[in-house]
GROMACS .gro file of C-alpha atoms in nm:
model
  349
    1UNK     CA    1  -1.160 -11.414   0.028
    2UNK     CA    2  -1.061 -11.410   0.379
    3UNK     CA    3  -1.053 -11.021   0.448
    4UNK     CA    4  -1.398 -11.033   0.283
    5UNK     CA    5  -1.524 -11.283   0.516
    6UNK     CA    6  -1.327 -11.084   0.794
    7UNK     CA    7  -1.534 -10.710   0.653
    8UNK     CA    8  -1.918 -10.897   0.638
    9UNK     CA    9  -1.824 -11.008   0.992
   10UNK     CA   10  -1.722 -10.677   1.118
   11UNK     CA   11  -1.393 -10.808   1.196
   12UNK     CA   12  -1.218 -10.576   0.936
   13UNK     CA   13  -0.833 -10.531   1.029
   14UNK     CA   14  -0.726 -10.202   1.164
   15UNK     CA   15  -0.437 -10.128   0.894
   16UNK     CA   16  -0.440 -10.352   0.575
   17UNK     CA   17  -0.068 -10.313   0.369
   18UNK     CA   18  -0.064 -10.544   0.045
   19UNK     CA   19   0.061 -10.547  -0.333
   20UNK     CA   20  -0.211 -10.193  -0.414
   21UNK     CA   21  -0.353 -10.445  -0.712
   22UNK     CA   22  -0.530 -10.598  -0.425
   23UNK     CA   23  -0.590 -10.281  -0.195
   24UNK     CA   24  -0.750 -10.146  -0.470
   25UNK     CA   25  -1.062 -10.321  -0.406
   26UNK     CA   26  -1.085 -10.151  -0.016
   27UNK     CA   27  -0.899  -9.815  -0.081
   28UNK     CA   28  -1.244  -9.629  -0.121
   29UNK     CA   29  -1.491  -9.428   0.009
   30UNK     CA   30  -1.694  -9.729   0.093
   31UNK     CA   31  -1.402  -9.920   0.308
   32UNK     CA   32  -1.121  -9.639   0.397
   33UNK     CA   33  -1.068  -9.382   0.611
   34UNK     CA   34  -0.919  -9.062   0.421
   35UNK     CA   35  -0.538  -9.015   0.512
   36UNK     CA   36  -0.477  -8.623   0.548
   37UNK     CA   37  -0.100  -8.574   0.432
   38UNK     CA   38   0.042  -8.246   0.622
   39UNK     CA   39   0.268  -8.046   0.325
   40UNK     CA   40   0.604  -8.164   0.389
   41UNK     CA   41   0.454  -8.568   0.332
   42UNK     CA   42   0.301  -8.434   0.009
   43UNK     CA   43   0.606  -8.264  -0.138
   44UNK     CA   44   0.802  -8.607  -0.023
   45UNK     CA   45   0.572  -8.819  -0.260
   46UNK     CA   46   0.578  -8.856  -0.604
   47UNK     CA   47   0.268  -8.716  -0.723
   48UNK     CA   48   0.262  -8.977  -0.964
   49UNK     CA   49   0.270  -9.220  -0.736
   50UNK     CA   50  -0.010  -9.063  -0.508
   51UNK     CA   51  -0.220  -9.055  -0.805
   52UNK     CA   52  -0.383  -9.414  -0.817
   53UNK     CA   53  -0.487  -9.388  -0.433
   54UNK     CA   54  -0.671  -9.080  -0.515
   55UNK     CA   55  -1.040  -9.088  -0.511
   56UNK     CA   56  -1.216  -8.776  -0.576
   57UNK     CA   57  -0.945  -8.541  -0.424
   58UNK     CA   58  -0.918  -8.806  -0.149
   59UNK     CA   59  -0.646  -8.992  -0.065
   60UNK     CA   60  -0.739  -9.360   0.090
   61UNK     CA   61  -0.363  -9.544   0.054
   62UNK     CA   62  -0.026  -9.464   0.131
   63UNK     CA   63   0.186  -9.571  -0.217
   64UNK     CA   64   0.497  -9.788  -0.077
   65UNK     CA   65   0.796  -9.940  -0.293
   66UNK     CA   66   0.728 -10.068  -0.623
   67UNK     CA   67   0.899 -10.251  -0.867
   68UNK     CA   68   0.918 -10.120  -1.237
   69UNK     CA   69   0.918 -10.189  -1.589
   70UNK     CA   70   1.194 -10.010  -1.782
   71UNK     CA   71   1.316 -10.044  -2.126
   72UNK     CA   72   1.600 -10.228  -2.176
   73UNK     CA   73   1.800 -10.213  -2.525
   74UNK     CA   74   2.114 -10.420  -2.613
   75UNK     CA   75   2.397 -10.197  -2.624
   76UNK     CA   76   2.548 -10.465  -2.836
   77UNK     CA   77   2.362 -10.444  -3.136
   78UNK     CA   78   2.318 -10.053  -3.136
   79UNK     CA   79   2.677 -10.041  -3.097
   80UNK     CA   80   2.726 -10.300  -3.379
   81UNK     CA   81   2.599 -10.043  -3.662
   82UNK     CA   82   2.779  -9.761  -3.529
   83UNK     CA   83   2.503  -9.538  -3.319
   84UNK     CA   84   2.586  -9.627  -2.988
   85UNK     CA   85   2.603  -9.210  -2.933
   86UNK     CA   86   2.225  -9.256  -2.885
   87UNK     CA   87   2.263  -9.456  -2.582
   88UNK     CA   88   2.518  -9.206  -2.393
   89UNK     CA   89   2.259  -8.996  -2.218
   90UNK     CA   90   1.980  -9.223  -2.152
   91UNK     CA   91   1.741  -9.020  -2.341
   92UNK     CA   92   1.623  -9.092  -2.733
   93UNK     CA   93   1.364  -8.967  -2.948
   94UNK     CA   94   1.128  -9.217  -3.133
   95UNK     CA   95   1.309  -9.108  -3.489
   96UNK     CA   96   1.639  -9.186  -3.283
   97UNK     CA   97   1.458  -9.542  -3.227
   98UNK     CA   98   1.343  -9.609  -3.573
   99UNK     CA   99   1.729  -9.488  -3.684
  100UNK     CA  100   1.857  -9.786  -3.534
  101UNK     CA  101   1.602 -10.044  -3.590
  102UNK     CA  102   1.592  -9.954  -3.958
  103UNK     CA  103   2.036  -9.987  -3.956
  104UNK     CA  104   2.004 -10.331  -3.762
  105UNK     CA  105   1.770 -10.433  -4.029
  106UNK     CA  106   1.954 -10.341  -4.320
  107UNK     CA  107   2.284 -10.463  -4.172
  108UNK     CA  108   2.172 -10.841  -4.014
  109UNK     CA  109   1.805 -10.890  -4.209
  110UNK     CA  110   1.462 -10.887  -4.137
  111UNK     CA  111   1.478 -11.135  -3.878
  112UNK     CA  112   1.615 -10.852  -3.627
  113UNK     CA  113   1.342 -10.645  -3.430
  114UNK     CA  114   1.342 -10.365  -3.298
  115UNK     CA  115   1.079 -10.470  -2.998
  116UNK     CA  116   0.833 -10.778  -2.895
  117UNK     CA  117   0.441 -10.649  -2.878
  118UNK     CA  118   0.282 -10.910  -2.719
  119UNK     CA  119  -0.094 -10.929  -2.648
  120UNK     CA  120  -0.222 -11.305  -2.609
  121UNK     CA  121  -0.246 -11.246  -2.236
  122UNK     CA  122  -0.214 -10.992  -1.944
  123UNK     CA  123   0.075 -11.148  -1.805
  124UNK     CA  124   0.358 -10.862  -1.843
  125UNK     CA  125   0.133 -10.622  -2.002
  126UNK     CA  126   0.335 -10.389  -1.817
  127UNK     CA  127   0.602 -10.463  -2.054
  128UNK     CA  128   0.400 -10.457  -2.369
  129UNK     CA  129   0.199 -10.151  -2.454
  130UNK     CA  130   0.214  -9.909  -2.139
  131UNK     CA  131   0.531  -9.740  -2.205
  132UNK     CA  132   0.433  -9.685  -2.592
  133UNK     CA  133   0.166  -9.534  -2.454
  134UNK     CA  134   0.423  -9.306  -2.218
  135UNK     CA  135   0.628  -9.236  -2.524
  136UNK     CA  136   0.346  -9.044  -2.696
  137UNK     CA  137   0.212  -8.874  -2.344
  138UNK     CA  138  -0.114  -9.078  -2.347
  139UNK     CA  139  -0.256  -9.267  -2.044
  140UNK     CA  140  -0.452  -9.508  -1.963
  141UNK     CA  141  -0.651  -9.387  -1.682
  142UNK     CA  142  -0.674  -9.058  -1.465
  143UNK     CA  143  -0.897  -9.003  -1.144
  144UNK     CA  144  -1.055  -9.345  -1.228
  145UNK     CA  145  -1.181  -9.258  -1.561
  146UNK     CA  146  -1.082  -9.428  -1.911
  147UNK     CA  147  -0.918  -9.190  -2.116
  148UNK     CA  148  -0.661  -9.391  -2.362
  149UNK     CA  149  -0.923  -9.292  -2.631
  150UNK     CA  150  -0.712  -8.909  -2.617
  151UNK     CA  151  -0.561  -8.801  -2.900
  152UNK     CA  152  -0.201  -8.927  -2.808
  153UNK     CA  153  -0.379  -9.250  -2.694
  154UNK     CA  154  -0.459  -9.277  -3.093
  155UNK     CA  155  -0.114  -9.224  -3.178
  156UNK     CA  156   0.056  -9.433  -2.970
  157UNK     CA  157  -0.166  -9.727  -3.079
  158UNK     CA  158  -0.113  -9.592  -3.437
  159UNK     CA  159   0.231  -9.644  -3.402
  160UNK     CA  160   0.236  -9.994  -3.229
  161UNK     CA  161  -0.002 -10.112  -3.498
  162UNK     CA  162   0.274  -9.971  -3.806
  163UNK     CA  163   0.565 -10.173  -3.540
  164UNK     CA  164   0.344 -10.414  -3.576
  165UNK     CA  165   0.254 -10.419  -3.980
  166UNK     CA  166   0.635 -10.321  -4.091
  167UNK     CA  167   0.826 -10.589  -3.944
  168UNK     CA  168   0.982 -10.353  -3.650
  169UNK     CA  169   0.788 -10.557  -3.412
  170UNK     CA  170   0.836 -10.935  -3.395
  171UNK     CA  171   0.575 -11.098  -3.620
  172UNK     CA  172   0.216 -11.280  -3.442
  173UNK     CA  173   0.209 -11.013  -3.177
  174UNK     CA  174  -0.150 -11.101  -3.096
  175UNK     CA  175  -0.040 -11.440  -3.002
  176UNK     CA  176   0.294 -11.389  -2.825
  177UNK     CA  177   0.374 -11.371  -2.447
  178UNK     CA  178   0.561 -11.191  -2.180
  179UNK     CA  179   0.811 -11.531  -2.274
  180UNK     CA  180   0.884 -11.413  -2.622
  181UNK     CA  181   0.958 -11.105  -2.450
  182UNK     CA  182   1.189 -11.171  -2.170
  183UNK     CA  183   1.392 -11.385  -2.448
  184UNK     CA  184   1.446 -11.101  -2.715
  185UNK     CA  185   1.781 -11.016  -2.531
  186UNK     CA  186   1.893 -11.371  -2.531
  187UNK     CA  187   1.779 -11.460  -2.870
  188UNK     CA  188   2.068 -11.122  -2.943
  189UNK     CA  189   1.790 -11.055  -3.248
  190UNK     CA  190   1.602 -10.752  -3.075
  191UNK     CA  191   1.693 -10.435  -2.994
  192UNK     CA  192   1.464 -10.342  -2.686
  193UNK     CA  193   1.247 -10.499  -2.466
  194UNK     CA  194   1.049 -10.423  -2.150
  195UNK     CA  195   1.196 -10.572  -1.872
  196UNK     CA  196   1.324 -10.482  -1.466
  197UNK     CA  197   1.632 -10.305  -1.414
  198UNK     CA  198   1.785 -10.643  -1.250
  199UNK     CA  199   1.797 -10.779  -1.637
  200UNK     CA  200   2.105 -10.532  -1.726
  201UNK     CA  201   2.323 -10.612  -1.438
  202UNK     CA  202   2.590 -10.832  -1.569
  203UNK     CA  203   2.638 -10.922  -1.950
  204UNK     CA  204   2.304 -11.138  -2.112
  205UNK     CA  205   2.412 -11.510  -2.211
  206UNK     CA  206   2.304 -11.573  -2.567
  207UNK     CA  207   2.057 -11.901  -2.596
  208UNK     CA  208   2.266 -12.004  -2.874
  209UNK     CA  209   2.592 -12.044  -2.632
  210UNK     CA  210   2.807 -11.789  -2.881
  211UNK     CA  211   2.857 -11.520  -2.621
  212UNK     CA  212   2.690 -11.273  -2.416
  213UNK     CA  213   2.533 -10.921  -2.532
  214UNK     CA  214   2.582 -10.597  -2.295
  215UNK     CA  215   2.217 -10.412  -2.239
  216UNK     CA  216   2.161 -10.100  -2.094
  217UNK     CA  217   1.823  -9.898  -1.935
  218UNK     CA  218   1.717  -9.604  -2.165
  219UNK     CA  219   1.390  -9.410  -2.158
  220UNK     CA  220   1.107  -9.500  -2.348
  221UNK     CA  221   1.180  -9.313  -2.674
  222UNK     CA  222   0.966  -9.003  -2.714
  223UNK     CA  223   0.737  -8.895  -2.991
  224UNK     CA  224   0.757  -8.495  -3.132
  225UNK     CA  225   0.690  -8.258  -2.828
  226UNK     CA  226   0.630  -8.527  -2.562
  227UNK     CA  227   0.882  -8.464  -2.243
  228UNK     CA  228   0.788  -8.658  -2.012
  229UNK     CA  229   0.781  -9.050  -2.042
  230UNK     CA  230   0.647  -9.266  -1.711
  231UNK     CA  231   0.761  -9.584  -1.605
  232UNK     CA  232   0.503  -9.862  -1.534
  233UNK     CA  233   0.538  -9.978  -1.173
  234UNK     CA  234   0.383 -10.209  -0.945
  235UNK     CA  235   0.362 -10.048  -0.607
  236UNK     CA  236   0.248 -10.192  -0.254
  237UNK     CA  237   0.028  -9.979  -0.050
  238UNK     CA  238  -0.159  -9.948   0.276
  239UNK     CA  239  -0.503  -9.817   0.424
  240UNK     CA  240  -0.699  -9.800   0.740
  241UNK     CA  241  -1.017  -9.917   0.701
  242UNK     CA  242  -1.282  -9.707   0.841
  243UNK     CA  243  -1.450  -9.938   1.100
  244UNK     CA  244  -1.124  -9.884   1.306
  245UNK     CA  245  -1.187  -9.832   1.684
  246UNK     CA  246  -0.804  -9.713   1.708
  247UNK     CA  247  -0.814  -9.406   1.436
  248UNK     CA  248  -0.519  -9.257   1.602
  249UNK     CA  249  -0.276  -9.541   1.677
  250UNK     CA  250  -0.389  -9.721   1.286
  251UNK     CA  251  -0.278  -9.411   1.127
  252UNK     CA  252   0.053  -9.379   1.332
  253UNK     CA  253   0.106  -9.767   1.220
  254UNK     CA  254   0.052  -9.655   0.825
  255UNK     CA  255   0.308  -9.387   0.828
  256UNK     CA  256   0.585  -9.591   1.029
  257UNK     CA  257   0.504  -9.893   0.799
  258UNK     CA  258   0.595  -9.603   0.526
  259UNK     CA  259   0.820  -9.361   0.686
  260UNK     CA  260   1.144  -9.278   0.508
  261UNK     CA  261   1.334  -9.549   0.727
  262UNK     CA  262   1.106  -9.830   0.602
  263UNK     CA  263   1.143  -9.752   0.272
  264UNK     CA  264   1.511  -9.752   0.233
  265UNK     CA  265   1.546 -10.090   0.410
  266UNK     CA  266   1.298 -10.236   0.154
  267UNK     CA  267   1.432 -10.093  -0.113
  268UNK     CA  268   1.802 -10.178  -0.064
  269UNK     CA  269   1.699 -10.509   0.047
  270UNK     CA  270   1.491 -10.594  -0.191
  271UNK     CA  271   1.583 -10.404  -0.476
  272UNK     CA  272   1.271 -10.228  -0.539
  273UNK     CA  273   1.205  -9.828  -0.573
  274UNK     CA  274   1.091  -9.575  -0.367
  275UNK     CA  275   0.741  -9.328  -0.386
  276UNK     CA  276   0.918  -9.104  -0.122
  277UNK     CA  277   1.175  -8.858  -0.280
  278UNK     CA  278   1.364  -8.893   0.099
  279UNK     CA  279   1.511  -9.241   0.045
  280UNK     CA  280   1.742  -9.151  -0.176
  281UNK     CA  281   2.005  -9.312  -0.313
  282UNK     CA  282   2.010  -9.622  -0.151
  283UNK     CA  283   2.191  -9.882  -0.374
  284UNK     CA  284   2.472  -9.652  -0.512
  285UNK     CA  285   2.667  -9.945  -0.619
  286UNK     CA  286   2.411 -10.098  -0.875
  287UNK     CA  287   2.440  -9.884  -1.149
  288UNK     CA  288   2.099 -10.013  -1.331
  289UNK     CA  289   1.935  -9.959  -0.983
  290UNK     CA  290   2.049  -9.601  -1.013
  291UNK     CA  291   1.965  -9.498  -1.395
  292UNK     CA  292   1.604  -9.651  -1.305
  293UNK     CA  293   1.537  -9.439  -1.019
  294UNK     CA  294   1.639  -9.148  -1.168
  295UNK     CA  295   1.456  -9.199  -1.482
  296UNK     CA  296   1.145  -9.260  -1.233
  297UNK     CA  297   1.254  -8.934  -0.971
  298UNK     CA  298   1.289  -8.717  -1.337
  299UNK     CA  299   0.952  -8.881  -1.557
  300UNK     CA  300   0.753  -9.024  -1.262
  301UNK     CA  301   0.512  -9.315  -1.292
  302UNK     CA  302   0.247  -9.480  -1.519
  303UNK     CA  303  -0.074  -9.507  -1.401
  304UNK     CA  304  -0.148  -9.901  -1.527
  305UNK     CA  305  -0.493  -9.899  -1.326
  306UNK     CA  306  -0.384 -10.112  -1.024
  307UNK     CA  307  -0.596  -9.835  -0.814
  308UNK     CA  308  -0.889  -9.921  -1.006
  309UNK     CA  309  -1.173 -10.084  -0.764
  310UNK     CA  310  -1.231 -10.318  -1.036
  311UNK     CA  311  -0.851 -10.353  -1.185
  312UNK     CA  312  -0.879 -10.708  -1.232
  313UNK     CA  313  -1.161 -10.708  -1.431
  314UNK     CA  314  -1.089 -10.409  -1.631
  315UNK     CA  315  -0.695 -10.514  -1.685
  316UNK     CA  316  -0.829 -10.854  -1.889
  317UNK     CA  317  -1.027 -10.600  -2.131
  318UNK     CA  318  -0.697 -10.453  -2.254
  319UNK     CA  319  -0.535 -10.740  -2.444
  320UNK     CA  320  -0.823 -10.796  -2.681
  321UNK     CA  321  -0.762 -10.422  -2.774
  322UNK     CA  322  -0.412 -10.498  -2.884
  323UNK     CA  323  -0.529 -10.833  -3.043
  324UNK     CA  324  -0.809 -10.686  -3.250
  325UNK     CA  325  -0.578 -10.393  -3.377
  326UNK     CA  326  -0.263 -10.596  -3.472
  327UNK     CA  327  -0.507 -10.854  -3.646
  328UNK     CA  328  -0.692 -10.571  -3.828
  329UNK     CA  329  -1.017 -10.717  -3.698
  330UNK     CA  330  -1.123 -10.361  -3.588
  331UNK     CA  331  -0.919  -9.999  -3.658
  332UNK     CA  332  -0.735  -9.803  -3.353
  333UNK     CA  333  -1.062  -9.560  -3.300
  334UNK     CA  334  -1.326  -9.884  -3.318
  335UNK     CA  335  -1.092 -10.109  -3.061
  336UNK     CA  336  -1.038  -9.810  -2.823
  337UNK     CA  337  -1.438  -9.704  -2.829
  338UNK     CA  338  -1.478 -10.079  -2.786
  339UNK     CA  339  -1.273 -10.068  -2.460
  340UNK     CA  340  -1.396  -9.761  -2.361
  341UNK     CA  341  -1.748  -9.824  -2.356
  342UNK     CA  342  -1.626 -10.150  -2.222
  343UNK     CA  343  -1.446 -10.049  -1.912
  344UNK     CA  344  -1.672  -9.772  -1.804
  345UNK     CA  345  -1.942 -10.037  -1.773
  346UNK     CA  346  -1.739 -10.224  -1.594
  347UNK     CA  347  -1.607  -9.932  -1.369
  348UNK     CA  348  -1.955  -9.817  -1.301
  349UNK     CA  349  -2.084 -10.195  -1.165
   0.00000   0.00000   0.00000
């Protein structure tokens, strides 16, 4: 409310730097001055992470640190029914998945999951649908266009809605939370979740007080022919906004706000990851720290709309999707042409 008081006063700041969720609304044509990246700043980004501050071949933000939503999966359990082997080199195939879901099952009852769809809510949507979506190779958005209604957007909601209707996914998914999520690992009944890499540092305390469960970061499991698998992330960002009467010196800011330097301080520091392939490995020591980055550095990053002028609104269409689909209100095809001819009305206001 304040910057836009600030803008229709013409008192605009030079350089803005904030969560990109929010700099989305400014990082435009209308607000931004282009940033012109020389070759050697190009190759250091991920293009993945360059991608949601994009605008028509223009880039208006610098992509900083971001935190991310891996999968987590209890080593415990997998290792309890005797495939642990699939959890040796981080990588697993979606028949891998169903493998050990299906042995957990049979072994400890129906009351064991193999994940927690959730959909009452956006909270921790980035731990809900996105990286089903990455497991198939769909996304969301590209270039600032809709275009989960692909045909491995289809799948991948086919598939959450059979997790859903088969008892692989915990039960009510249309009314459950980020909560029933973040307590699958406690609860010891489920074996993966979405979560941050910081959930898998030391052994998981069962609610019931019996013990603690080891969980490790794997890959979102990957459908027939898919090889790549993005991680959902959260990044910060920064512009200059184009009313600027110090081009030069705002610009010089931007880049030493995001230089290589700045970046490895926040990351270590804060424990977050990096859009520049230069930090490198900054937090040797935490093991989950490291599988995560290099699961991001080999897959890249999920585009979950947060450069989207109009993210906000657009994000609280999504849920209903996943709430009319696991309900059966409406099929996959009629909920995604719902959203679709949803969201492109509301990208186009």
């Amino acid at each position: 409310i304040k910057l836009d008081a600030d803008i229709a006063g013409g008192d605009a700041p030079d350089v803005y730097w904030d969560y990109l969720g929010r700099v989305n609304k400014y990082a435009n044509h209308k607000y931004a001055l282009p940033i012109f990246l020389t070759f050697e700043e190009l190759d250091d980004y991920l293009p993945s992470a360059l991608a949601p501050v994009k605008k028509n071949g223009n880039i208006y933000a610098l992509p900083g640190s971001f935190w991310a939503a891996v999968m987590i999966v209890s080593k415990t359990l997998v290792e309890s029914v005797g495939l642990g082997s699939f959890l040796e080199d981080v990588s697993w195939t979606i028949e891998e998945f169903l493998m050990v879901v299906n042995s957990v099952q049979e072994r400890y009852g129906s009351e064991y999951y193999g994940y927690v769809l959730f959909a009452s809510g956006t909270g921790g949507d980035y731990w809900g649908s996105f990286g089903w979506l990455s497991s198939f190779g769909a996304k969301l958005y590209d270039n600032g266009k809709i275009i989960v209604g692909s045909k491995e957007g289809i799948q991948a909601l086919n598939f959450m809605e059979f997790m859903s209707n088969s008892g692989i996914a915990m039960p009510g998914a249309a009314g459950l939370s980020y909560k029933e999520n973040l307590a699958a690992m406690p609860n010891g009944n489920v074996v993966a979740a979405g979560n941050s890499s910081g959930a898998v540092m030391k052994p998981i305390e069962l609610l019931d007080g019996s013990g603690f469960i080891d969980a490790v970061i794997m890959e979102w499991p990957r459908a027939p022919g898919v090889e790549q698998v993005p991680v959902a992330v959260g990044p910060d960002a920064g512009m200059v906004f184009a009313g600027t009467k110090h081009e030069n010196e705002a610009m010089e800011l931007l880049r030493y706000i995001n230089s290589t330097e700045v970046q490895q301080l926040i990351c270590r520091m804060g424990g977050r990851f990096a859009s520049r392939l230069s930090v490198g490995n900054v937090l040797a020591d935490n093991q989950s720290w490291v599988t995560a980055s290099d699961i991001i550095a080999r897959h890249g990053t999920f585009d979950i709309g947060v450069g989207l002028e109009k993210y906000a609104e657009i994000r609280n269409a999504w849920p209903p999707v996943l709430q009319s689909i696991f309900t059966g209100e409406l099929s996959v095809q009629e909920a995604v042409d719902r959203f679709v001819s949803e969201g492109t009305a509301i990208l186009g206001e």
